[in-house]
Amino acid sequence: MGRGQQFWRSVFAAGTIAAALLPERVHAEHPGEVFLDRYCLDCHDSLSEKGDQNFESLFFPVEDLGGLIETQAIIDQLNLGTMPPRDADQPTEAERLAAVASLTDEAVAARERFRDTGGQTTLRRLNEREYLNTVEALFFRRVDTLDPTATFPTDQTDHHLDTIGDTLVTSSFLLDNFFGAADQIVEAALNPAKRPEVRSWRFDKDFHQGQELSYSHREVYNYRYLCVYEVPNTVNHEGGYAGLEAFPEGVHAAGEYEVKVLAQAMHRDTHYDPEIFQMDFDEPFRLGVVSGDARVGKLHHPQPIEPKLAETIIADGEPEYYTMRVWLEAGQQPRFIFPNGMANCRQAFAKLARVYKKEWPKSDRFHRDGGIVQARRVVLEHGKMPHIRIHEVEIRGPLYDEWPPAPQREILGGGDFTSEHRRTVLERFANRAYRRSPLAGEVDRLVAVANARIESGQTPRGATLDAIKASLCSPSFLYLAEPGEKTGEKLSAVDLATRLSYFVWAAPPDQQLRKLAESGDLSKPATLKRELRRLLDDPRSEGFYEGFLDSWLNLRALGGMPPSRTDAAPYYHNDLESAMKEEAQAFTRHLIESDGSILDFLDADYSFVNHNLAKLYRIDFPYAVERREEFLPVSWENSKRGGLLGMAGVLTVSANGIETSPVTRGVYVLENLLGLPTPPPPDEVPEIEPDTRGTSTIRDELEKHRAVKTCAECHRRIDPPGFALEHFDPIGRWRDTYPAPRGKPRPSIDASGTAPDGSEFNGISEFRQYLLTQSEPFARHLTERLLAYGTGRNIGAVDRGEVDSIVSKVSQSDWGMQTLLEQVVLSEIFRSR
């Protein structure tokens, strides 16, 4: 009998009270109950409830779903070796194995009993990124230049997953936004009815810069040039965008425009200290084009909608013409950016003016009291400030290869919008929008909308467009129609096609997938497996790499707690946020394409980096200069990096932007790699705060924190994985010491710890070796994340049997990543409601 029960039985000596209030284990014979009595109830009874776990009411056979969840949690902790804690009585290995076997038998039997009581996918709507991908596919044109979801509320997530139906609620505010987005999309894609005239604009003078540079450009150049100096993502936004102030109205119609610029790269051979600019002068200057809208805000500042439309390399020497073709919406104009420009031109101007003042004429020597305005003028007039100089800009368009364009041709077809033609158009569009054949009543309602609009004075064409807008606000479009009356019921082939395409593409099924679904062939395992591979081979599979990795690893939170611009400047001027995501995507893409081992996520001797990420990692980028933006394979020559825990994206998102915390990173590793949830700290426990009386490292602070009894048990499990990562700073750079406290030496980093199973490690390399011993828990968690992401529901205790079956099959194929995806898609969970 456990000490907790002994205490209560001594208090309630009266037999009737004890019998009424306490579970009776005195004569427990079930091996699982005997084990719980002997090794678990001291900490997990109604008195202690450590970790918010109370097993006093857990009896066998398991009576409810909560009991099944508790039983499975106990099995997992015993398999991991984390329980009982090291300072408690320990079972023999034979006792542990017998308990695991007995509890597993109980869990299997319980899952069979409870199979029909849960596990149903909740009706869920399209999330924001799926919505954008879907309307782009429906209307045969890009929509990121419009971004109709700009005013949408942020989608709620569940454990970082943005596909869970329970969290994707639809409020009245969101519904209003759907109405507005439908109007914006249809008007932009299907109007005007007549081909817009081609116009031309030419700009070769009066190039007014942003207000910070206006004075110096007037004084030195008389506004003769349009110049761009720095990367767009700066704190001052002084010289990162070059817009056409003389073109505030923008283009008159949406379409592709030819943008021709006469430009040159200036002073790439500058003799100034390159550290002033924090840019790579070995790389040729690149000129990019983004959209801009003077109605939205200042043209030399960031705007909410500014996708990169084109990019070209600018040659040194004399000016040359460069022609790019870009898509602009009505009212937009092209703005020019310098993707590999300097980090901060305001600081560069000031420093050049001071440091190199001997190079200026004596009458124009810059002094500190001269101010930044005069510094800009002095440097532009007498110095060699690196920048891209634009002499002329010509814009011509819109240029349509044929008319009507693809959206109108494919959606509206020909005809004069008779009632019959209108019905055909609406039925065909609904077929694609609803991802299935529309019901007769659904088409009737759309036709009724069009007829009502005609009666109110709308033209037949305009009325048809209004009906199309109505279809985009229909639940049949906004929701994935998967749930049915019966839990566990197999998905129809049509619904399976939708689930598969949104799993891999985050977009609707294409014609081939629809055809296989309508014939029923998609329900055949061989066909389903073949289609999975085809979808993965398609460029649209980027939807999976972005969506799933953002969800599983929480990479969508990058930038949510931005690093210090002083201490982590490369994060901004080298666009490392995008590079960090792309590394994880390229790595995962390689595993899928090669059917590489999922254990490479835990430890690998390679990764994929571009030039800027290689600089962050302090390794050579062994490729030609023209490939510096590509993500190419590199091998690790030491054990500092490898797998996810060596990737800057994971290391950055598990920090808080300013400093690192073993607690935060430890929780991240446990929850995202091993699937071990951690309870929140007790309300009465204060947050960890630096000890200004002499504590020099976070390890010292945590040692004091663990002296609080209620904190010790959780931190014993949480802290070690975080300690293993302490050599990485808040953006993933390697460090051997912490920043120096004021007036004190830099403290050394101790990355040693004790793993949950009791094994010791010293540093990240040895910790990764520990993680490799946890291949099954890792594979199980990854499988559950894939299933939850694909089905739109959380994977629960009733699903454990099938999850374990998938893991077993994948382990037999050397843990192949493509094999894992195939087994997920072929599973009953994925193919059922």
PDB file of C-alpha atoms in Angstrom, residues 16 32 93 110 117 150 183 230 274 349 364 376 551 559 567 706 715 725-727 751 764 775 818 833:
ATOM      1  CA  THR A  16     -17.447   2.756   6.563  1.00  0.00           C
ATOM      2  CA  GLY A  32      -0.856  -3.037 -13.330  1.00  0.00           C
ATOM      3  CA  GLU A  93      13.802  -4.468 -15.060  1.00  0.00           C
ATOM      4  CA  ALA A 110      -9.705  -0.393 -24.046  1.00  0.00           C
ATOM      5  CA  THR A 117     -16.790   6.888 -28.993  1.00  0.00           C
ATOM      6  CA  ALA A 150      -5.107  41.130 -45.125  1.00  0.00           C
ATOM      7  CA  ASP A 183     -15.961  40.862 -53.942  1.00  0.00           C
ATOM      8  CA  GLU A 230      20.029  49.352 -48.069  1.00  0.00           C
ATOM      9  CA  PRO A 274      33.270  46.930 -45.438  1.00  0.00           C
ATOM     10  CA  PHE A 349      26.435  57.937 -43.932  1.00  0.00           C
ATOM     11  CA  ASP A 364      33.358  70.658 -46.373  1.00  0.00           C
ATOM     12  CA  ARG A 376      24.521  62.524 -46.358  1.00  0.00           C
ATOM     13  CA  SER A 551       2.938  23.724 -37.479  1.00  0.00           C
ATOM     14  CA  GLY A 559       9.764  36.973 -35.874  1.00  0.00           C
ATOM     15  CA  ASP A 567      23.148  41.947 -31.134  1.00  0.00           C
ATOM     16  CA  ARG A 706      14.831  23.762  -8.179  1.00  0.00           C
ATOM     17  CA  HIS A 715      12.670  20.939 -13.905  1.00  0.00           C
ATOM     18  CA  LEU A 725      21.498  23.776 -26.410  1.00  0.00           C
ATOM     19  CA  GLU A 726      23.112  26.561 -24.390  1.00  0.00           C
ATOM     20  CA  HIS A 727      26.074  26.822 -26.752  1.00  0.00           C
ATOM     21  CA  ALA A 751      26.112  22.160 -21.582  1.00  0.00           C
ATOM     22  CA  ILE A 764      24.801  18.813 -27.818  1.00  0.00           C
ATOM     23  CA  SER A 775      13.532   6.700 -32.001  1.00  0.00           C
ATOM     24  CA  GLN A 818       8.471   8.887 -47.703  1.00  0.00           C
ATOM     25  CA  ARG A 833     -14.153  10.508 -40.912  1.00  0.00           C
TER      26      ARG A 833
END
